[in-house]
Coordinates of C-alpha atoms in Angstrom, one line a residue:
M20 CA 152.3 17.1 -142.4
D21 CA 149.8 14.3 -141.5
S22 CA 151.3 13.7 -138.1
I23 CA 152.5 17.2 -137.1
F24 CA 152.0 17.9 -133.4
L25 CA 152.8 21.4 -132.4
S26 CA 154.3 21.5 -129.0
S27 CA 154.5 24.7 -127.0
T28 CA 158.1 25.2 -128.3
T29 CA 156.9 24.8 -131.8
V30 CA 154.2 27.4 -131.2
I31 CA 156.7 29.8 -129.8
L32 CA 158.9 29.4 -132.8
Y33 CA 156.0 29.8 -135.2
A34 CA 154.9 32.9 -133.4
A35 CA 158.4 34.3 -133.7
V36 CA 158.5 33.7 -137.4
V37 CA 155.1 35.5 -137.8
V38 CA 156.4 38.5 -135.8
I39 CA 159.5 38.8 -138.0
F40 CA 157.5 38.5 -141.2
I41 CA 154.9 41.0 -139.9
F42 CA 157.6 43.6 -139.0
I43 CA 159.2 43.3 -142.5
N44 CA 155.8 43.4 -144.2
E45 CA 154.6 46.4 -142.2
R46 CA 157.7 48.4 -142.9
R47 CA 157.3 47.7 -146.7
R48 CA 153.5 48.5 -146.5
L49 CA 154.1 51.9 -144.8
R50 CA 156.8 52.8 -147.3
K51 CA 154.5 52.1 -150.2
S52 CA 151.1 53.4 -149.4
P53 CA 150.1 54.2 -145.7
P54 CA 146.4 54.5 -145.2
S55 CA 145.2 58.1 -145.1
P56 CA 144.5 59.5 -141.6
V57 CA 140.9 60.3 -142.9
A58 CA 140.3 56.7 -143.9
V59 CA 141.6 55.4 -140.7
K60 CA 139.3 57.7 -138.6
R61 CA 136.2 56.6 -140.6
T62 CA 136.8 52.8 -140.0
L63 CA 134.9 50.7 -137.5
S64 CA 135.4 50.3 -133.8
G65 CA 138.1 47.9 -132.7
T66 CA 141.7 48.0 -131.7
M67 CA 144.9 47.7 -133.8
G68 CA 146.9 46.0 -131.0
W69 CA 150.6 46.3 -130.7
P70 CA 152.8 48.3 -133.1
F71 CA 153.7 46.2 -136.2
I72 CA 152.4 42.8 -134.9
G73 CA 148.9 44.1 -134.1
E74 CA 146.7 41.4 -132.7
T75 CA 148.2 38.6 -134.6
L76 CA 149.7 36.6 -131.7
D77 CA 146.3 36.7 -129.8
F78 CA 144.6 35.5 -133.0
I79 CA 147.1 32.6 -133.4
S80 CA 147.2 31.5 -129.8
C81 CA 143.4 31.2 -129.7
G82 CA 143.6 29.0 -132.8
Y83 CA 145.6 26.4 -130.7
T84 CA 143.1 26.3 -127.8
D85 CA 139.8 24.4 -127.4
H86 CA 138.0 27.7 -127.9
P87 CA 139.4 29.0 -131.3
Q88 CA 136.4 31.3 -131.5
S89 CA 137.3 33.2 -128.4
F90 CA 139.4 35.9 -130.1
I91 CA 136.4 36.7 -132.4
D92 CA 133.7 36.4 -129.8
K93 CA 135.4 38.7 -127.3
R94 CA 135.7 41.5 -129.9
R95 CA 132.3 40.9 -131.4
L96 CA 130.8 41.5 -128.0
L97 CA 132.9 44.8 -127.5
Y98 CA 132.6 46.2 -131.0
G99 CA 129.8 44.6 -132.9
K100 CA 129.6 42.0 -135.7
V101 CA 132.0 44.0 -138.0
F102 CA 135.1 45.4 -136.3
K103 CA 138.7 46.5 -137.1
S104 CA 141.9 44.8 -136.1
H105 CA 145.5 44.4 -137.3
L106 CA 146.3 40.8 -138.4
F107 CA 149.3 39.3 -140.3
G108 CA 150.8 42.7 -141.1
S109 CA 147.7 44.4 -142.4
P110 CA 145.0 46.6 -141.1
T111 CA 142.0 44.3 -141.3
I112 CA 138.2 44.4 -141.1
V113 CA 136.8 41.3 -139.5
S114 CA 133.3 40.4 -140.7
T115 CA 131.1 38.1 -138.6
D116 CA 128.0 39.5 -140.3
A117 CA 126.6 37.0 -142.8
E118 CA 125.1 39.6 -145.1
V119 CA 128.2 41.8 -145.1
S120 CA 130.4 38.7 -145.9
R121 CA 128.0 37.6 -148.7
I122 CA 128.2 41.0 -150.4
I123 CA 132.0 40.8 -150.2
L124 CA 132.2 37.4 -151.6
Q125 CA 130.0 38.3 -154.5
S126 CA 131.9 41.5 -155.4
D127 CA 134.1 41.6 -158.5
A128 CA 137.8 42.5 -158.8
K129 CA 137.0 46.3 -159.0
S130 CA 136.1 46.2 -155.2
F131 CA 137.8 43.2 -153.7
V132 CA 140.6 40.8 -154.7
P133 CA 142.0 37.7 -153.0
C134 CA 144.7 38.2 -150.4
Y135 CA 147.0 35.5 -149.2
P136 CA 150.1 35.2 -147.0
K137 CA 153.4 36.3 -148.8
S138 CA 154.8 32.7 -148.7
L139 CA 151.5 31.3 -150.4
T140 CA 151.6 34.0 -153.1
E141 CA 155.2 33.1 -153.9
L142 CA 154.4 29.4 -154.2
M143 CA 151.3 30.0 -156.4
G144 CA 152.7 32.5 -158.8
E145 CA 151.0 35.3 -160.7
S146 CA 149.0 33.2 -163.0
S147 CA 147.2 31.0 -160.4
I148 CA 143.5 30.6 -160.6
L149 CA 143.6 31.4 -156.8
R150 CA 145.0 34.8 -157.5
I151 CA 144.0 36.0 -161.0
N152 CA 140.9 38.2 -161.6
G153 CA 138.7 39.2 -164.4
S154 CA 137.8 37.4 -167.7
L155 CA 140.7 34.9 -167.5
H156 CA 139.6 33.8 -164.0
R157 CA 136.0 33.5 -165.1
R158 CA 137.0 31.4 -168.1
I159 CA 139.1 28.9 -166.2
H160 CA 136.7 28.7 -163.3
G161 CA 133.9 28.1 -165.6
L162 CA 135.6 25.4 -167.6
I163 CA 136.7 23.5 -164.5
G164 CA 133.4 24.0 -162.7
S165 CA 131.4 22.6 -165.6
F166 CA 133.7 19.5 -166.0
F167 CA 133.5 18.9 -162.2
K168 CA 129.8 18.7 -162.4
S169 CA 129.8 16.4 -165.4
P170 CA 128.3 12.9 -165.0
Y171 CA 131.5 11.5 -166.7
L172 CA 133.8 12.8 -164.0
K173 CA 131.5 11.9 -161.3
A174 CA 131.5 8.3 -162.6
Q175 CA 135.2 8.3 -162.9
V176 CA 135.7 9.6 -159.3
T177 CA 133.2 7.1 -158.0
S178 CA 135.1 4.2 -159.6
N179 CA 138.5 5.5 -158.5
M180 CA 137.4 6.3 -155.0
R181 CA 135.7 3.0 -154.5
K182 CA 138.6 1.0 -155.9
L183 CA 141.2 2.8 -153.8
L184 CA 139.1 2.7 -150.6
L185 CA 138.4 -1.0 -150.9
Q186 CA 142.1 -1.7 -151.4
S187 CA 143.0 0.3 -148.3
M188 CA 140.3 -1.3 -146.2
A189 CA 141.4 -4.8 -147.2
S190 CA 144.8 -4.0 -145.5
W191 CA 143.3 -2.8 -142.2
N192 CA 144.0 -5.0 -139.2
E193 CA 142.0 -5.3 -136.1
D194 CA 145.1 -5.5 -133.8
R195 CA 146.3 -2.0 -134.4
P196 CA 144.8 1.4 -134.9
I197 CA 143.8 2.9 -138.2
Y198 CA 144.7 6.6 -138.7
I199 CA 141.6 7.9 -140.6
Q200 CA 143.2 11.2 -141.5
D201 CA 146.3 9.5 -143.1
E202 CA 144.1 6.9 -144.9
T203 CA 141.8 9.6 -146.4
K204 CA 144.7 11.9 -147.4
H205 CA 146.4 9.0 -149.3
I206 CA 143.2 8.2 -151.2
A207 CA 142.1 11.7 -151.9
L208 CA 145.3 12.9 -153.5
Q209 CA 145.2 9.9 -155.9
V210 CA 141.6 10.6 -156.9
L211 CA 142.4 14.3 -157.3
A212 CA 145.5 13.7 -159.5
K213 CA 143.4 11.4 -161.7
A214 CA 140.7 14.0 -162.1
L215 CA 143.1 16.9 -162.8
I216 CA 145.9 15.4 -164.9
G217 CA 144.8 11.8 -165.6
L218 CA 147.6 10.2 -163.4
D219 CA 147.2 6.6 -162.4
P220 CA 148.8 4.9 -159.4
G221 CA 152.4 4.1 -159.9
E222 CA 155.9 5.6 -159.8
E223 CA 154.8 8.9 -161.2
M224 CA 152.0 9.2 -158.5
E225 CA 154.4 8.4 -155.7
F226 CA 156.9 11.0 -157.1
L227 CA 154.0 13.5 -157.1
R228 CA 152.9 12.6 -153.5
I229 CA 156.5 13.1 -152.2
Q230 CA 157.0 16.4 -154.0
F231 CA 153.6 17.7 -153.0
Q232 CA 154.3 17.1 -149.4
K233 CA 157.5 19.1 -149.7
F234 CA 155.5 21.8 -151.6
I235 CA 152.7 22.3 -149.0
A236 CA 155.2 22.4 -146.1
G237 CA 156.1 25.9 -147.3
L238 CA 152.5 27.5 -147.4
M239 CA 152.9 29.1 -144.0
S240 CA 156.7 29.6 -144.0
L241 CA 158.8 32.6 -143.7
P242 CA 158.8 34.3 -147.1
I243 CA 162.5 34.1 -147.8
K244 CA 163.7 32.3 -150.9
L245 CA 167.3 31.7 -150.0
P246 CA 168.7 28.2 -150.6
G247 CA 168.2 26.1 -147.5
T248 CA 164.9 27.8 -146.5
Q249 CA 161.6 26.0 -146.4
L250 CA 160.2 28.3 -149.1
H251 CA 163.1 27.5 -151.5
R252 CA 162.6 23.8 -150.9
S253 CA 158.9 24.1 -151.6
L254 CA 159.5 26.1 -154.8
E255 CA 162.0 23.5 -156.0
A256 CA 159.4 20.8 -155.4
K257 CA 156.8 22.7 -157.4
K258 CA 159.2 23.0 -160.3
K259 CA 159.6 19.3 -160.3
M260 CA 155.8 18.8 -160.3
V261 CA 155.2 21.3 -163.0
Q262 CA 157.8 19.4 -165.2
L263 CA 155.8 16.3 -164.7
V264 CA 152.5 17.9 -165.7
L265 CA 154.2 19.6 -168.8
Q266 CA 155.4 16.2 -169.9
I267 CA 151.9 14.8 -169.5
I268 CA 150.6 17.7 -171.6
R269 CA 153.2 17.1 -174.3
D270 CA 152.3 13.4 -174.3
K271 CA 148.6 14.3 -174.7
R272 CA 149.5 16.6 -177.7
I273 CA 151.5 13.9 -179.4
N274 CA 149.0 11.1 -178.9
G275 CA 145.8 13.1 -179.4
G276 CA 146.8 15.9 -181.8
S277 CA 146.4 19.6 -181.0
I278 CA 142.7 19.2 -180.1
L279 CA 141.6 16.5 -177.7
Q280 CA 137.9 15.8 -178.6
D281 CA 137.0 13.8 -175.4
S282 CA 138.0 15.4 -172.2
K283 CA 138.9 12.9 -169.6
D284 CA 140.6 15.2 -167.1
V285 CA 140.9 18.9 -166.3
V286 CA 144.1 19.2 -168.5
D287 CA 142.1 17.9 -171.4
V288 CA 139.4 20.5 -170.8
L289 CA 141.9 23.4 -170.7
L290 CA 143.8 22.1 -173.8
N291 CA 140.5 22.1 -175.7
D292 CA 139.8 25.7 -175.0
K293 CA 140.7 28.0 -177.8
S294 CA 142.1 30.9 -175.7
E295 CA 145.7 31.7 -176.4
K296 CA 146.1 32.8 -172.8
L297 CA 145.8 29.1 -171.7
T298 CA 149.5 28.2 -172.3
D299 CA 150.9 24.9 -171.3
E300 CA 152.9 26.6 -168.6
L301 CA 149.8 28.3 -167.1
I302 CA 147.8 25.0 -167.2
S303 CA 150.7 23.0 -165.5
D304 CA 151.1 25.6 -162.8
N305 CA 147.4 25.7 -162.1
M306 CA 147.1 21.9 -161.8
I307 CA 149.5 22.0 -158.8
D308 CA 147.8 25.0 -157.3
L309 CA 144.4 23.3 -157.5
M310 CA 145.7 20.4 -155.4
I311 CA 146.2 22.9 -152.4
P312 CA 142.5 23.2 -151.3
G313 CA 141.5 19.8 -152.8
E314 CA 144.2 17.7 -151.0
D315 CA 143.0 18.9 -147.5
S316 CA 139.3 19.5 -147.7
V317 CA 138.0 16.1 -148.6
P318 CA 140.2 14.1 -146.0
L319 CA 139.3 16.6 -143.3
L320 CA 135.6 16.4 -144.1
I321 CA 135.7 12.6 -143.9
T322 CA 137.9 12.6 -140.8
L323 CA 135.6 15.1 -139.0
A324 CA 132.5 13.2 -140.0
I325 CA 134.0 10.0 -138.4
K326 CA 134.8 11.9 -135.2
Y327 CA 131.3 13.4 -134.9
L328 CA 129.6 10.1 -135.6
S329 CA 131.8 8.4 -133.1
D330 CA 130.5 10.9 -130.5
C331 CA 126.8 10.6 -131.6
P332 CA 125.6 7.0 -131.5
K333 CA 122.1 8.0 -132.6
A334 CA 123.3 9.7 -135.8
L335 CA 125.6 6.8 -136.6
H336 CA 122.8 4.3 -136.2
Q337 CA 120.5 6.2 -138.5
L338 CA 123.4 6.7 -141.1
K339 CA 124.2 3.0 -141.0
E340 CA 120.6 1.8 -141.4
E341 CA 120.1 4.2 -144.4
N342 CA 123.3 2.9 -146.1
L343 CA 122.5 -0.7 -145.3
E344 CA 119.1 -0.3 -146.9
L345 CA 120.7 1.1 -150.1
K346 CA 123.3 -1.8 -150.1
R347 CA 120.5 -4.4 -149.8
R348 CA 118.4 -2.8 -152.4
K349 CA 121.1 -2.6 -155.0
K350 CA 122.2 -6.2 -154.2
D351 CA 118.6 -7.4 -154.8
L352 CA 118.5 -5.6 -158.1
G353 CA 121.9 -6.9 -159.1
D354 CA 123.0 -3.4 -159.9
P355 CA 126.3 -1.7 -158.9
L356 CA 126.3 1.4 -156.9
C357 CA 126.4 4.6 -159.1
W358 CA 127.5 8.1 -158.2
D359 CA 123.9 9.3 -157.9
D360 CA 123.1 6.4 -155.6
Y361 CA 125.7 7.6 -153.1
L362 CA 124.3 11.2 -153.2
S363 CA 120.7 10.0 -152.9
L364 CA 120.6 9.3 -149.2
P365 CA 119.1 12.3 -147.4
F366 CA 120.5 11.6 -143.9
T367 CA 123.9 10.9 -145.2
Q368 CA 123.9 14.3 -146.9
N369 CA 122.7 15.9 -143.7
V370 CA 125.6 14.4 -141.8
I371 CA 128.0 15.8 -144.4
T372 CA 126.4 19.2 -144.3
E373 CA 126.5 19.4 -140.5
T374 CA 130.1 18.2 -140.5
L375 CA 130.9 21.1 -142.8
R376 CA 129.1 23.6 -140.6
L377 CA 130.5 22.5 -137.3
G378 CA 134.0 21.6 -138.5
N379 CA 134.7 24.7 -140.4
I380 CA 137.4 23.2 -142.6
I381 CA 137.8 26.7 -144.2
M382 CA 137.7 29.2 -141.2
G383 CA 137.2 32.1 -143.7
V384 CA 138.8 34.0 -146.6
I385 CA 140.6 37.2 -146.8
R386 CA 139.9 39.9 -149.5
K387 CA 141.6 43.2 -150.1
A388 CA 139.7 46.3 -150.8
M389 CA 140.8 48.0 -154.1
K390 CA 138.8 51.2 -153.4
D391 CA 136.8 52.6 -150.5
V392 CA 133.8 50.4 -150.2
E393 CA 130.6 51.0 -148.1
I394 CA 128.5 48.0 -147.0
K395 CA 125.5 48.3 -144.7
G396 CA 126.9 51.6 -143.5
Y397 CA 130.4 50.1 -142.8
L398 CA 133.3 51.8 -144.5
I399 CA 136.1 49.5 -145.7
P400 CA 139.1 51.8 -146.8
K401 CA 141.1 51.1 -149.9
G402 CA 144.1 48.9 -149.2
W403 CA 142.6 47.3 -146.0
C404 CA 142.0 43.6 -145.8
V405 CA 138.7 42.0 -144.9
L406 CA 138.5 38.6 -143.1
T407 CA 135.1 37.1 -143.9
H408 CA 134.9 34.7 -140.9
F409 CA 132.7 31.8 -141.9
R410 CA 133.1 30.1 -138.5
S411 CA 131.4 32.9 -136.7
V412 CA 128.3 32.6 -138.9
H413 CA 128.2 28.9 -138.7
L414 CA 128.4 28.9 -134.9
D415 CA 126.1 31.9 -134.4
D416 CA 123.0 30.8 -132.3
N417 CA 121.0 33.4 -134.1
H418 CA 121.2 31.3 -137.3
H419 CA 121.7 27.8 -135.9
E420 CA 120.1 26.5 -132.7
S421 CA 122.6 25.1 -130.3
P422 CA 125.3 25.7 -132.7
L423 CA 128.0 23.8 -130.9
Q424 CA 126.0 20.6 -130.9
F425 CA 126.4 18.0 -133.8
N426 CA 122.8 17.8 -135.0
P427 CA 122.3 16.5 -138.6
W428 CA 118.5 16.6 -138.2
R429 CA 118.7 20.4 -138.3
W430 CA 119.0 20.1 -142.1
Q431 CA 115.9 18.0 -142.7
D432 CA 113.6 19.5 -145.3
R433 CA 116.2 22.2 -146.3
D434 CA 117.4 22.3 -149.8
M435 CA 121.2 22.5 -149.8
S436 CA 121.6 21.6 -153.5
S437 CA 123.3 25.0 -154.2
G438 CA 126.1 24.1 -151.8
S439 CA 125.8 27.4 -149.8
S440 CA 123.5 30.0 -148.5
T441 CA 123.9 33.3 -146.7
Y442 CA 124.3 31.5 -143.3
F443 CA 126.2 28.4 -144.6
T444 CA 129.3 29.0 -146.7
P445 CA 131.7 26.0 -146.1
F446 CA 133.0 26.4 -149.7
G447 CA 133.2 30.1 -149.9
G448 CA 130.8 32.0 -152.3
G449 CA 130.3 34.3 -155.2
L450 CA 132.6 34.2 -158.2
R451 CA 135.1 32.0 -156.3
L452 CA 132.8 29.4 -154.9
C453 CA 134.8 26.2 -154.8
P454 CA 134.1 24.2 -158.1
G455 CA 134.9 21.0 -156.4
L456 CA 132.0 21.1 -153.8
D457 CA 129.9 18.4 -155.5
L458 CA 132.9 16.1 -155.8
A459 CA 133.8 16.6 -152.1
R460 CA 130.4 15.5 -151.1
L461 CA 130.5 12.6 -153.4
E462 CA 133.9 11.3 -152.1
A463 CA 132.7 11.7 -148.5
S464 CA 129.5 9.8 -149.3
I465 CA 131.3 6.9 -150.8
F466 CA 133.7 6.7 -148.0
L467 CA 130.9 6.7 -145.3
H468 CA 128.8 4.2 -147.2
H469 CA 131.6 1.5 -147.3
F470 CA 132.9 2.3 -144.0
V471 CA 129.8 2.1 -141.9
T472 CA 128.3 -0.9 -143.7
E473 CA 131.6 -3.0 -143.5
F474 CA 133.0 -2.0 -140.0
R475 CA 132.2 -1.2 -136.5
W476 CA 134.8 0.9 -134.6
V477 CA 135.9 2.5 -131.4
A478 CA 137.6 5.8 -131.6
E479 CA 140.5 7.0 -129.4
D480 CA 140.2 10.3 -127.8
D481 CA 141.5 13.0 -130.2
T482 CA 141.2 16.8 -130.4
I483 CA 140.8 19.2 -133.2
I484 CA 143.6 21.7 -133.9
N485 CA 142.3 24.9 -135.8
F486 CA 145.5 26.7 -136.8
P487 CA 147.1 27.1 -139.2
T488 CA 144.7 24.6 -140.8
V489 CA 142.1 22.3 -139.3
R490 CA 143.3 18.8 -138.5
M491 CA 143.2 16.1 -135.8
K492 CA 146.0 16.4 -133.2
N493 CA 146.6 12.6 -133.3
R494 CA 145.4 12.0 -136.9
M495 CA 142.0 10.4 -135.6
P496 CA 143.0 6.8 -134.5
I497 CA 140.2 4.1 -134.5
W498 CA 140.2 0.4 -133.8
V499 CA 138.0 -1.4 -136.3
K500 CA 136.0 -4.7 -136.3
R501 CA 134.7 -6.2 -139.6
E502 CA 131.0 -6.8 -139.8
N503 CA 129.9 -10.4 -140.6

């Protein structure tokens, strides 16, 4: 996955797969519950595109260009900030209105539920925290969110991240390029596995890494589970990972009894809960699912920050001076760097915030209306999907001056401690706000600190690809020189 380069042939093949899937999905949807003619007439302005495929191919093709926003911008000019379309086999309302999107994200399961591509729902299963709703979702999300905010876990993540990062940096040579996207993915998965299931580097970690790559390869595959298909291979890989986690759970129960008093990872936290619904199988399944957003977001945040800093010498200079000052101060005191030291630097946090806004690691999220819902005069019919498009809000010049410019100084004197606002939602919002947002900032802060204080570098030209996920086309190659 790290080094995928989608040639024009690959794009055509991918588009063909999408068309086939949409055709099958549309026929199923029409047989089950076609939207009522009255509801369709009452929806917003827009166009439904071609029969069956709608506007999906236009949406995808724009994602591979240097202007991924062009699909949305064109229709927003024609139809307004909220418009109708037909994407990925479903009639869809696209919201580029910050207030409308905020209301949708904060709604409960009586109004909107998460909606994912068929292949993704097959891989996650019915009990995934990314799909479930109601009291069980609130319980699991609350337990994980509280643990992720705990000083214990932040100290553990800091220690692990720093150790793995320094080991990686020690192997960097000045006579060959370093691929930042690869390096950060390798480190982030190990930090994440330790936080979730308590797994240390070794044979089991390597086994997990290999199986996880097979697993995520099927996230955007054709939803056919026949032997030999990508989805079948991914499901088999998940089964192997689930068995590994189940063995870890059994070992914890044997070594620590039925109740584990001191929670050292997320598995411990969930095992300590008294809810009978949190079975070992549900816990092990969800540990794998939680790696899906976590494995990509932190590496891309760091990689994009390096890219933007490489293109903005003024910001890089200020970031470097701020971190060198922290390093000198802690050295004079004879104290090691703690997690709150890394998070204490205001300009470093501004760089991370601006990277999240401009990079749009998460383009948006899709929700499905469970009933007719009216928001700000817009009617969203039952059964329709809603794409809350974060990128449009983040790049709207009504909310952010010169939105296409990397400008960390725009966040000076602004409180971003909550992680999101109406006009800044890089981690989603509402009941499903990403519980790992603080840890993502911490890991990025640790990487940036050690990187800018120990190296100078020259970045090779590289471009950002925005579909199906955000990534660097050439994995962000840089040439490093160690500081004296």
